[in-house]
Short mmCIF file of C-alpha atoms and ligand atoms in Angstrom, two decimals:
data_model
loop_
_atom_site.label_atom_id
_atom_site.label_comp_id
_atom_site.label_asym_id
_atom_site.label_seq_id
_atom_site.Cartn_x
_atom_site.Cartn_y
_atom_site.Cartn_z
CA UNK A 1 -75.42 43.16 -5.57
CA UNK A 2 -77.84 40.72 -7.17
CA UNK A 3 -75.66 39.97 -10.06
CA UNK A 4 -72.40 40.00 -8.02
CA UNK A 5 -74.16 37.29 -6.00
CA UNK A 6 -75.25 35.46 -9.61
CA UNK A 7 -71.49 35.81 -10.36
CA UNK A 8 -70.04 34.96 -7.12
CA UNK A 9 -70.14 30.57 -7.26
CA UNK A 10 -68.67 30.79 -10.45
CA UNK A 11 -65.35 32.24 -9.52
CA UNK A 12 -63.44 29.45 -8.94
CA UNK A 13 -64.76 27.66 -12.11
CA UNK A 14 -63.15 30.90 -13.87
CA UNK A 15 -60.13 31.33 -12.21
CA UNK A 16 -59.37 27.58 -13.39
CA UNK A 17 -60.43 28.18 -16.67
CA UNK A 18 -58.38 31.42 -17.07
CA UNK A 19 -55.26 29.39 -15.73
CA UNK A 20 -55.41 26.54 -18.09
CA UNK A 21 -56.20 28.69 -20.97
CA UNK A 22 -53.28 31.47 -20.56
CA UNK A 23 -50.44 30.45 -22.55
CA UNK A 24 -48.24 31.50 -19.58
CA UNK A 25 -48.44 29.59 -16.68
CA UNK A 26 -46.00 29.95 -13.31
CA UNK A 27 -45.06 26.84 -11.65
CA UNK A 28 -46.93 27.41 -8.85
CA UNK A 29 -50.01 28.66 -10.47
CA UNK A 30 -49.93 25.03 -13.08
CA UNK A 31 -48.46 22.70 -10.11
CA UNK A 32 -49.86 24.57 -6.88
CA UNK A 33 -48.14 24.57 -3.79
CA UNK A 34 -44.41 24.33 -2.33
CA UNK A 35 -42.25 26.41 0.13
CA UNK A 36 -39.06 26.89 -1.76
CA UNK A 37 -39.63 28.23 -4.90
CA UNK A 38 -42.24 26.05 -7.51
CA UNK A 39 -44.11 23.23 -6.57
CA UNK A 40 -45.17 20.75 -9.48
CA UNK A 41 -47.73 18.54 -9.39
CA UNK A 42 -47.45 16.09 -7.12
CA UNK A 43 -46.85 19.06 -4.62
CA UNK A 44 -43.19 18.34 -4.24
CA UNK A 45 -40.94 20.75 -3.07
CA UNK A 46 -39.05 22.07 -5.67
CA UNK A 47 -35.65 23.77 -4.85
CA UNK A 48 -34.72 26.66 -6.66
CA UNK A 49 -31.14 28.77 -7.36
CA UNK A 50 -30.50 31.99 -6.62
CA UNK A 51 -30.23 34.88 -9.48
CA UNK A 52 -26.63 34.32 -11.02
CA UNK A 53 -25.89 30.53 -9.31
CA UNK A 54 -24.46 28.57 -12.11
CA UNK A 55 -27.22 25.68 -13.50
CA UNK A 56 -26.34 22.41 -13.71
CA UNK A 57 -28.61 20.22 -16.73
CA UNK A 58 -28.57 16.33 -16.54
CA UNK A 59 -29.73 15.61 -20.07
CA UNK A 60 -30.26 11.36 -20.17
CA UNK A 61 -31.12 10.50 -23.68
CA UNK A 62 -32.35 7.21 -24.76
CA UNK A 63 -29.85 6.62 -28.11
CA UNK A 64 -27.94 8.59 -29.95
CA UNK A 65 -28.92 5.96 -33.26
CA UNK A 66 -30.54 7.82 -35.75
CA UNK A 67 -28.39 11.03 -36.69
CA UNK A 68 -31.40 13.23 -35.26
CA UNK A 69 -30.35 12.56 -31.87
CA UNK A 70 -26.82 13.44 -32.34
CA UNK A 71 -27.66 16.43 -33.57
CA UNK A 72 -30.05 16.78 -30.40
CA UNK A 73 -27.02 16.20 -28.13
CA UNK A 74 -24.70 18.63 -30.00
CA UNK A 75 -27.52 21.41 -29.69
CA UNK A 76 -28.62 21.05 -26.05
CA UNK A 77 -24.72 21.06 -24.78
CA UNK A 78 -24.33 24.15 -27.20
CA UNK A 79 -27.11 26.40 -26.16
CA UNK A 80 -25.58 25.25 -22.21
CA UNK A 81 -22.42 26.21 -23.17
CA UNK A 82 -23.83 29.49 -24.68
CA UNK A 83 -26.56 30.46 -21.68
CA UNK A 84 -23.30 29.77 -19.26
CA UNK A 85 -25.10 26.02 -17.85
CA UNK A 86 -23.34 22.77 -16.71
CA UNK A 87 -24.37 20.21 -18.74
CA UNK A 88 -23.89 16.47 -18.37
CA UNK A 89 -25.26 13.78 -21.12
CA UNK A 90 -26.24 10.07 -20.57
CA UNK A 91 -26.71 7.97 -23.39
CA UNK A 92 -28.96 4.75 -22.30
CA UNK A 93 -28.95 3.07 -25.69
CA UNK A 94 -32.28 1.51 -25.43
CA UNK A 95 -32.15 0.19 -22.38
CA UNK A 96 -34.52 1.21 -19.05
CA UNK A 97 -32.80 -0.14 -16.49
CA UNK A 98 -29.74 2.04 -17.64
CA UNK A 99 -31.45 4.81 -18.18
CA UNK A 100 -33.34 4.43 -14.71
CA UNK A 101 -29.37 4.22 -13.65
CA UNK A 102 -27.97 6.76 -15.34
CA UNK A 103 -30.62 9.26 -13.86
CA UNK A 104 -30.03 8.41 -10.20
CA UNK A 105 -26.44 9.00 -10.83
CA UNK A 106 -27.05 12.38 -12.80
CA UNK A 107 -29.55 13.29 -9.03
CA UNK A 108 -26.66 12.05 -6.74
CA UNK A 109 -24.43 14.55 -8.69
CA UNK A 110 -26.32 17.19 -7.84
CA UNK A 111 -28.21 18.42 -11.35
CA UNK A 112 -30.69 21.07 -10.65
CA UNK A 113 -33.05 19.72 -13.40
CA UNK A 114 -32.86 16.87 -15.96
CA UNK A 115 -33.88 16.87 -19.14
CA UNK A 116 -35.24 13.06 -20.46
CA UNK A 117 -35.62 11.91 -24.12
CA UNK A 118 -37.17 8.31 -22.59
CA UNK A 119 -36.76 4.92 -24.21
CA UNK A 120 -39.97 3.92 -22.70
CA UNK A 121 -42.82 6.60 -21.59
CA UNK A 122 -44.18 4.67 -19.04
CA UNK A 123 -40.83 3.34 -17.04
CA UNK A 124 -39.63 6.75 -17.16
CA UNK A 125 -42.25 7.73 -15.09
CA UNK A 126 -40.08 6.54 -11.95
CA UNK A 127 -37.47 9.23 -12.87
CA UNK A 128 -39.70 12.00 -12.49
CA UNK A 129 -40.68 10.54 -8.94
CA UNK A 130 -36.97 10.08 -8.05
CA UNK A 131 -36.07 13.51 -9.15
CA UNK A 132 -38.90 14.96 -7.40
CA UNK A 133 -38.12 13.30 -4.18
CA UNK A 134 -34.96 15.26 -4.39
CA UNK A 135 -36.94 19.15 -5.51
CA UNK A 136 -35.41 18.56 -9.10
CA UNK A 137 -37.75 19.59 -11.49
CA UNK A 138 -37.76 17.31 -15.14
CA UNK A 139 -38.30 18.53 -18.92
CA UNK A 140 -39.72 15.52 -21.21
CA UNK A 141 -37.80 15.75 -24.60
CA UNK A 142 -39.43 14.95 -27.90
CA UNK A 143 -41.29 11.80 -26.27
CA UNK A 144 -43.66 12.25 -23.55
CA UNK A 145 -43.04 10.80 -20.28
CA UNK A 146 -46.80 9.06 -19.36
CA UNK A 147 -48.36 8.82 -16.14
CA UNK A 148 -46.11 11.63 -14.19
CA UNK A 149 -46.15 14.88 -13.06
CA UNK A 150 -43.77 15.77 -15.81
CA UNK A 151 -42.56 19.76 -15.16
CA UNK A 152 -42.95 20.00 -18.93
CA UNK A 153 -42.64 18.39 -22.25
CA UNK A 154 -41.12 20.09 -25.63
CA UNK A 155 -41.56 18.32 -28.67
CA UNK A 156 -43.06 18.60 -31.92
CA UNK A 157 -47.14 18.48 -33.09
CA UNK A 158 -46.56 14.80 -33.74
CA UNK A 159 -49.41 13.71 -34.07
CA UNK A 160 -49.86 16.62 -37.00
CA UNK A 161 -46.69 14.99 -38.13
CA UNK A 162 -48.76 11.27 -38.38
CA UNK A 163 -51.61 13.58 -40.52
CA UNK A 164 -49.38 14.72 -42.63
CA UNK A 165 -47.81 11.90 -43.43
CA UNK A 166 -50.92 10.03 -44.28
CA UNK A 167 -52.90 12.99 -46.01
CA UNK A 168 -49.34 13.25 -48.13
CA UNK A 169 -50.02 9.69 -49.19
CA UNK A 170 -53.52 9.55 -49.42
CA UNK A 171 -53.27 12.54 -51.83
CA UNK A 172 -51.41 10.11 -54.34
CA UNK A 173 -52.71 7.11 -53.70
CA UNK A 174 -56.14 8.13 -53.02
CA UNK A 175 -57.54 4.31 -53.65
CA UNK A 176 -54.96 1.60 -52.62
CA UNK A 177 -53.37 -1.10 -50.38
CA UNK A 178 -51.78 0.47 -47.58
CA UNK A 179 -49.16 -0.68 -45.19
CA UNK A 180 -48.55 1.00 -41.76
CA UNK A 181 -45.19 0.65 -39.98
CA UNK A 182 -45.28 2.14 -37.16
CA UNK A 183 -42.45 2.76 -34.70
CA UNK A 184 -41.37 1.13 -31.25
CA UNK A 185 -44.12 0.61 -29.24
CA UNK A 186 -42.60 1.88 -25.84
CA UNK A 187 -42.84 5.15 -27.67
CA UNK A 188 -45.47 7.56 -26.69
CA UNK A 189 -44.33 9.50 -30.22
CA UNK A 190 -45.11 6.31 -32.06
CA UNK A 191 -48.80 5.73 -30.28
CA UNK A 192 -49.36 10.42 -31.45
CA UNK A 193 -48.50 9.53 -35.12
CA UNK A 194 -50.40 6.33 -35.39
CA UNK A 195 -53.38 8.34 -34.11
CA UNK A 196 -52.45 11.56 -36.68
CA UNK A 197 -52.44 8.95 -39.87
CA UNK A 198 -55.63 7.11 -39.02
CA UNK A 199 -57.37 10.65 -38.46
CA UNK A 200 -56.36 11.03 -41.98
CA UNK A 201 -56.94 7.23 -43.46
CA UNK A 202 -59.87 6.18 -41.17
CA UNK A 203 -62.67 8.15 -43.42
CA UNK A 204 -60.90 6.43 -46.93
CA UNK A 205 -60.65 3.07 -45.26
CA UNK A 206 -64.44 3.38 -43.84
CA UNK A 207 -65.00 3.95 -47.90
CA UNK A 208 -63.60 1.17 -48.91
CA UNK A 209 -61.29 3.19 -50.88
CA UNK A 210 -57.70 2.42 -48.60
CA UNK A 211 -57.03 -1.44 -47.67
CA UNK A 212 -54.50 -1.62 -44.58
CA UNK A 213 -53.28 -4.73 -45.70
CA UNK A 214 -50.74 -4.17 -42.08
CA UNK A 215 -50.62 -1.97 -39.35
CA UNK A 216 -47.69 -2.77 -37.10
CA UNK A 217 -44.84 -1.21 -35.06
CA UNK A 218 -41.07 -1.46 -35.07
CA UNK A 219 -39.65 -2.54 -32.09
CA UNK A 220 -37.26 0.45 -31.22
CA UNK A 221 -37.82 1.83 -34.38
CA UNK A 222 -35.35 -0.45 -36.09
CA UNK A 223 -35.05 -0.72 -39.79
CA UNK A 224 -35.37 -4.46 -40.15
CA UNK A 225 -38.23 -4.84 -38.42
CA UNK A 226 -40.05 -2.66 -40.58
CA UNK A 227 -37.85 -4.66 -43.34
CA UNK A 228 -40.14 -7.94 -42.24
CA UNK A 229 -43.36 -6.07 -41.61
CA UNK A 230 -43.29 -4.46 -45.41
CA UNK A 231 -41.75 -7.90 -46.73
CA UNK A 232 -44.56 -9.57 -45.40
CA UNK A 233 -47.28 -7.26 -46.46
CA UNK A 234 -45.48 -8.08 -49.94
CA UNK A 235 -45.47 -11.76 -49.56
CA UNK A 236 -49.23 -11.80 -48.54
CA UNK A 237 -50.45 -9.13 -51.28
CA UNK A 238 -48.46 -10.61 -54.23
CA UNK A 239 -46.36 -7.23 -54.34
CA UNK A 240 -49.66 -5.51 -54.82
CA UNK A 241 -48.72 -2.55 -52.44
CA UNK A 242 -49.42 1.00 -53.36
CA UNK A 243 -48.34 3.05 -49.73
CA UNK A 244 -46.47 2.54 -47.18
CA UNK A 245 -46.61 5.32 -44.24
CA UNK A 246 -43.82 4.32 -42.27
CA UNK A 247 -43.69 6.88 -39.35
CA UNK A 248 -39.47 7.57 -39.42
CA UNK A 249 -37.06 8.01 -42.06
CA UNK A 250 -35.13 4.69 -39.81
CA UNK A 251 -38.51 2.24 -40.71
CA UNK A 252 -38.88 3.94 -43.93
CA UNK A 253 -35.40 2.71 -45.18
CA UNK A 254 -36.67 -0.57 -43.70
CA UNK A 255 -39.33 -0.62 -45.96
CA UNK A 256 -37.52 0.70 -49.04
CA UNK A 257 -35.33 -2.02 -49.15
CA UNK A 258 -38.42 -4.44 -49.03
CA UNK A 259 -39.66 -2.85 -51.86
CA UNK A 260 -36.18 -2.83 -53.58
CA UNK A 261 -36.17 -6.45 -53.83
CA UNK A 262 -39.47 -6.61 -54.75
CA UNK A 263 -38.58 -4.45 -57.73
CA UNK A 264 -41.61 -2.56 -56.76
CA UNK A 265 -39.23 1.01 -56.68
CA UNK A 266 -40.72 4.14 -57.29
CA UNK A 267 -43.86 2.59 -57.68
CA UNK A 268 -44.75 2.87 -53.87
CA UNK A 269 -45.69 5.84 -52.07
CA UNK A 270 -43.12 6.08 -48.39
CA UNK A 271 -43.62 8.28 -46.23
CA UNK A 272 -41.17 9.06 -43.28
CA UNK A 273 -39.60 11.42 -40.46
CA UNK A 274 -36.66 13.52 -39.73
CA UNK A 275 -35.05 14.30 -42.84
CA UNK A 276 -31.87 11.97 -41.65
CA UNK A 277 -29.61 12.59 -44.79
CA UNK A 278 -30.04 9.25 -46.58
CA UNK A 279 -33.83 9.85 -46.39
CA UNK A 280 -33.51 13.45 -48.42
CA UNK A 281 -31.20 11.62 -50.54
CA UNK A 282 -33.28 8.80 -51.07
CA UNK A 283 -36.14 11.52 -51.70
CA UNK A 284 -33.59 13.75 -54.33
CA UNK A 285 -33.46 9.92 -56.11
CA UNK A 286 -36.56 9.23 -55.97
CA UNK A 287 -37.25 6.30 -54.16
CA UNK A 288 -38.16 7.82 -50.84
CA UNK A 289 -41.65 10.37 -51.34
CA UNK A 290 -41.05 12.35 -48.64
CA UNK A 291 -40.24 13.36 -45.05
CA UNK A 292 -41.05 15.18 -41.85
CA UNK A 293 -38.86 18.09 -41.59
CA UNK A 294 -37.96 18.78 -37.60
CA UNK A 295 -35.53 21.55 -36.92
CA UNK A 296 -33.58 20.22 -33.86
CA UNK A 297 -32.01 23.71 -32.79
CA UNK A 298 -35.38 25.30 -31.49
CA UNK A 299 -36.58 22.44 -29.79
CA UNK A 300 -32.65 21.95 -28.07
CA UNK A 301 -32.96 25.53 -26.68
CA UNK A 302 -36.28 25.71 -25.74
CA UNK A 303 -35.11 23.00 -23.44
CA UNK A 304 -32.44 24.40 -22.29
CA UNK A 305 -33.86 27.67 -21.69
CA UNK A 306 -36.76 26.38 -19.89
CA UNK A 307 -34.45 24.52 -18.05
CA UNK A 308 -33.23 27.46 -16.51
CA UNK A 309 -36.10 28.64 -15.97
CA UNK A 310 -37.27 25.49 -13.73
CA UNK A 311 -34.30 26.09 -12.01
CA UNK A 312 -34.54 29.73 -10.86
CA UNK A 313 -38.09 29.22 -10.29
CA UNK A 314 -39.00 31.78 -13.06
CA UNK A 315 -42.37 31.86 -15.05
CA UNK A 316 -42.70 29.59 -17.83
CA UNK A 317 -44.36 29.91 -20.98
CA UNK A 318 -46.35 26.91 -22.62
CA UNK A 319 -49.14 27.78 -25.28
CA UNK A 320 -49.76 23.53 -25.34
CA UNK A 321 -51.49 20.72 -23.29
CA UNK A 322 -50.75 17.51 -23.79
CA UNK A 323 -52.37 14.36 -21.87
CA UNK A 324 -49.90 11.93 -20.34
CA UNK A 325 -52.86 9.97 -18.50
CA UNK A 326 -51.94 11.77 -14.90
CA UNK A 327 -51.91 15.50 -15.93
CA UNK A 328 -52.12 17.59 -18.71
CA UNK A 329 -48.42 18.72 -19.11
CA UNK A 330 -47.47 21.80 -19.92
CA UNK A 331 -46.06 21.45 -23.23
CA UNK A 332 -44.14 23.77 -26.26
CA UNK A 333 -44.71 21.79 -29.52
CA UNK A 334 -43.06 22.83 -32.11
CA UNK A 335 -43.94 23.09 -36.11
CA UNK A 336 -43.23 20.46 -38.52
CA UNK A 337 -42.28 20.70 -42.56
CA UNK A 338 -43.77 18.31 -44.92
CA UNK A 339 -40.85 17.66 -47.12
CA UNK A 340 -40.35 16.17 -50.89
CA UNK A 341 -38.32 16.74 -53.73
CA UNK A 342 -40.43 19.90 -54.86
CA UNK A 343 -39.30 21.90 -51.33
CA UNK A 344 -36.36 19.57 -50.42
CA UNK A 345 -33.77 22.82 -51.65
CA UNK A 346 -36.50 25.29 -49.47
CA UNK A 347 -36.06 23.57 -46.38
CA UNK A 348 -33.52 21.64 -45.15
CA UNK A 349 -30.53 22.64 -47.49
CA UNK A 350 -31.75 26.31 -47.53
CA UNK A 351 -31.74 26.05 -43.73
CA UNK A 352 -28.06 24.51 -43.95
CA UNK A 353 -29.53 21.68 -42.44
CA UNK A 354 -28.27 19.16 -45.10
CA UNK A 355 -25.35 20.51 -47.98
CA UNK A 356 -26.83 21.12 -51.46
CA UNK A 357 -24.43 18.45 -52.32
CA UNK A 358 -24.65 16.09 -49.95
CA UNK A 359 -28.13 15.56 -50.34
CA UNK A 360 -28.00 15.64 -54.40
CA UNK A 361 -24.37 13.21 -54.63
CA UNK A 362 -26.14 10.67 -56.79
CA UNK A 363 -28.18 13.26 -58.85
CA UNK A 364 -26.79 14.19 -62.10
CA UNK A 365 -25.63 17.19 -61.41
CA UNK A 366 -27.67 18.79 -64.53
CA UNK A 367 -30.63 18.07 -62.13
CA UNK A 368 -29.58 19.48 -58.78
CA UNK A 369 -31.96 22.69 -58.14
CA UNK A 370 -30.47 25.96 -58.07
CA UNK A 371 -29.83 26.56 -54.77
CA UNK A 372 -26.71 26.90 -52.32
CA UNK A 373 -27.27 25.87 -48.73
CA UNK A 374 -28.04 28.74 -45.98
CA UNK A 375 -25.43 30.74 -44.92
CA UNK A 376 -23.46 30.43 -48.43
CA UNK A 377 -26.89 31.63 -49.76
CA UNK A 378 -27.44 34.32 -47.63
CA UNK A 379 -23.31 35.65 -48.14
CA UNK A 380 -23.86 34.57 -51.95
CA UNK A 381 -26.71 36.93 -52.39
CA UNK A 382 -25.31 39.68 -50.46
CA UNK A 383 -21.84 39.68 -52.65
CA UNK A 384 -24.28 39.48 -55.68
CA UNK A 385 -26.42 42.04 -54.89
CA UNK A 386 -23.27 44.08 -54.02
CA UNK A 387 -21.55 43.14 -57.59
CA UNK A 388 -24.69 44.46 -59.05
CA UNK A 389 -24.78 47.67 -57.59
CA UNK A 390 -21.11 48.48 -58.32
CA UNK A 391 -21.84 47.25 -61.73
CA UNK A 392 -24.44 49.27 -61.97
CA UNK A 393 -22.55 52.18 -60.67
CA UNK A 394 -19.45 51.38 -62.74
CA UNK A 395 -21.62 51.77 -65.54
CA UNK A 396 -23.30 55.21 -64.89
CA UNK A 397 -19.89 56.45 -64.51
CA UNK A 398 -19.20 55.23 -67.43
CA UNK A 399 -22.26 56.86 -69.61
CA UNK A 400 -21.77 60.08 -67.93
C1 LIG B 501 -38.56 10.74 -32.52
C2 LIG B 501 -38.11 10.56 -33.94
C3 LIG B 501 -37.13 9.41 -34.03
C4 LIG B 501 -37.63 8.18 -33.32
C5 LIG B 501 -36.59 7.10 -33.25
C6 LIG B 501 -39.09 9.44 -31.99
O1 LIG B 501 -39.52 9.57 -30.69
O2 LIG B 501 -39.53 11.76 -32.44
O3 LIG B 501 -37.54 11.75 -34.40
O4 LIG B 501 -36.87 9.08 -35.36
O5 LIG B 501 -38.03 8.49 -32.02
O6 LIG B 501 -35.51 7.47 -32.46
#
C-alpha cells in the first residue's frame, strides 16, 4: 500500500512519457480529444470515413522545378491510384498566396486530407488552420510546416543530410576556406541542414582549421543565386576556395559554374542533394563530389498511406518527433545515402533510379562501372545464373 501510494503521483508523469516515447501513437492519444473520429492538436474535430468510402487526397505542392518533385508528383498519384484514392495535385510554383489559394479550393472540393510540400513553413501554417476548421486532417511533405498543429510530417533526417554533407567535405578538405550556400530561406529544410553542417564544421572552424569565408542562402533554392554567392566568395578570396557545401544538387550547379569560370574545376570540394541526374553526371565527370541520395517512392507512399489512415481515423505509426515551434509533430523520417562516384553504380542506377547510361553519357565508355541498372540487373543475373546451370548441366551430360 505504502509503495502504491509512493507510485501513485507519478502516474500521469508516466502515462505521458509512455505516449511520447511509443513509436505508435493514435490520433487521439498524440492530439487528445474530438467526437467524430481523431482530434489533432488544436482539439479540432476531425471527420472521419467509413471502412470502404473512397478517399479523396488534395496534394498542393510548392514547384514541380527541380526533377525531384516531379518524380514526387508521379509517385504520390501512383500509390493513390494503386491504394484505390482520389487524388488531386496543385502546383503553386513558389508563390504563397497561390498556394494559400489553391488549398481553399482543394477544402471547398471536398478532400478528406491534404497533403502540403509548402513554399514557405511559416505561411503554410494558415492551411492547417483552414483545413482544420473544416475536420480535414494535413500531412507536411518533405518540409515542415512551423508553428501548426500539423497531423504529421514525412520527410527525410535532413538535418543528418546537412552532417553528411559537411563531414563528406571536411573529410577532404580537413583545413580550408569554406563556402556555405545554403537554400531558400522560407525553407524549414534549408534552416535542418544548415544546423546538420555546422554540427559537423563548428568544432574545425572553433580550431581554426575551416575559414567560412560565406555562409548564405539561395532564395528559392535557385541556381544563380548560389552562382553570385560562390562568385563572390571567389572574387573576395582571390579564387582561394577549397569547399563549397551547397545544400541541393540546384545551388550546387550554381556554384559549379562559378567555379568553372574560375578555372578552379575539380579542385573544389561540392557537396549537394537529391541526386537530380545532371548532379550524378556531374559527379560520374568529376566536377560535382557528391550527393544526397533520397529515394522519393517510400516517402510518396508513406504519405499516401498515412493519408488514409488520417482519413479512416486509424492508428498511425511515427517512430520521430520533430519541433515545429507549436508541437512536436509526429513525424516518419526517412534514411538518406551519401553518394559519390565510388557508390554512384550501388545506389541510384542499381536502384533504377538513374540509367547506367544516362548518368555515364560523357564518360568514356572504357570507364563506366560494371553495372546494369535495377531491374535489368536483377533479370540479367537471373538469365545468367540460369545459363550457368544449364551449362553446367549440358556439360555433365556430356562427360557422362
Ligand atoms: C527539398 C530538396 C529540394 C529543395 C528545393 C527541399 O525542401 O528537401 O529535395 O532540392 O527543397 O526544391
Amino acid at each position: 500500500m505504502r509503495r502504491l501510494k509512493t507510485w501513485l503521483p507519478a502516474l500521469p508523469a508516466l502515462a505521458l512519457a509512455l505516449v511520447s516515447l511509443g513509436g505508435c501513437v493514435s490520433p487521439q492519444q498524440n492530439q487528445g480529444g474530438g467526437n467524430t473520429g481523431a482530434g489533432a492538436g488544436g482539439g479540432y474535430q476531425r471527420k472521419t470515413k467509413k471502412p470502404g468510402e473512397t478517399v479523396r487526397i488534395g496534394f498542393s505542392m510548392d514547384t514541380l522545378k527541380e526533377e525531384r518533385w516531379q518524380r514526387d508528383k508521379q509517385l504520390v498519384e501512383a500509390r493513390a491510384r494503386e491504394v484505390g484514392a482520389e487524388i488531386n495535385v496543385q502546383v503553386a510554383n513558389s508563390d504563397d498566396a497561390v498556394q494559400t489559394k489553391q488549398c481553399d479550393n482543394l477544402l471547398s472540393l471536398g478532400m478528406d486530407v491534404l497533403i502540403v510540400a509548402p513554399h514557405n513553413g511559416e505561411i503554410a501554417a494558415s492551411i492547417v488552420e483552414a483545413a482544420h476548421r473544416q475536420g480535414v486532417p494535413v500531412i507536411s511533405y518533405d518540409r515542415l510546416i512551423r508553428n501548426s498543429d500539423v497531423d504529421l510530417y514525412v520527410s527525410h533526417q535532413v538535418e543528418r543530410m546537412g552532417e553528411m554533407q559537411a563531414q563528406y567535405a571536411l573529410e577532404r578538405v580537413p583545413k580550408g576556406n569554406y563556402v556555405l550556400v545554403g537554400g531558400a530561406p522560407t525553407d524549414n529544410n534549408a534552416m535542418l541542414m544548415r544546423k546538420g553542417q555546422m554540427n559537423v564544421l563548428k568544432p574545425a572552424v572553433d580550431r581554426g582549421d575551416v575559414k567560412i569565408i560565406s555562409d548564405q542562402y539561395a532564395k528559392d533554392w535557385r541556381a544563380d543565386e548560389a552562382l553570385r554567392i560562390t562568385e563572390d566568395a571567389i572574387t573576395k578570396t582571390n579564387g582561394n576556395i577549397q569547399a563549397v557545401v551547397a545544400s541541393n544538387d540546384g545551388t550546387a550547379g550554381g556554384a559549379i559554374s562559378a567555379i568553372e569560370a574560375a578555372k578552379l574545376t575539380g579542385k573544389v570540394v561540392v557537396t549537394g542533394q537529391d541526386a537530380q541526374l545532371d548532379a550524378v553526371q556531374r559527379i560520374a565527370a568529376g566536377t560535382q563530389s557528391m550527393t544526397i541520395y533520397k529515394p522519393i517512392k517510400p516517402l510518396a507512399d508513406s504519405a499516401v498511406d498515412n493519408a488514409l489512415k488520417l482519413a479512416y481515423g486509424e492508428q498511425l505509426s511515427t517512430p520521430d518527433r520533430i519541433a515545429n515551434g507549436k508541437i512536436d509533430v509526429p513525424s516518419i523520417l526517412h534514411k538518406p545515402t551519401s553518394v559519390d562516384k565510388n557508390n554512384l553504380a550501388e545506389t541510384v542506377i542499381k536502384d533504377g533510379y538513374h540509367k547506367l547510361e544516362d548518368v555515364y553519357k560523357d564518360v568514356p565508355r572504357d570507364q563506366w562501372p560494371k553495372v546494369a541498372s535495377a531491374p535489368k540487373a536483377a533479370g540479367g543475373s537471373f538469365a545468367a545464373a540460369l545459363a550457368l546451370l544449364l551449362g553446367g548441366l549440358g556439360l555433365a551430360l556430356r562427360l557422362r
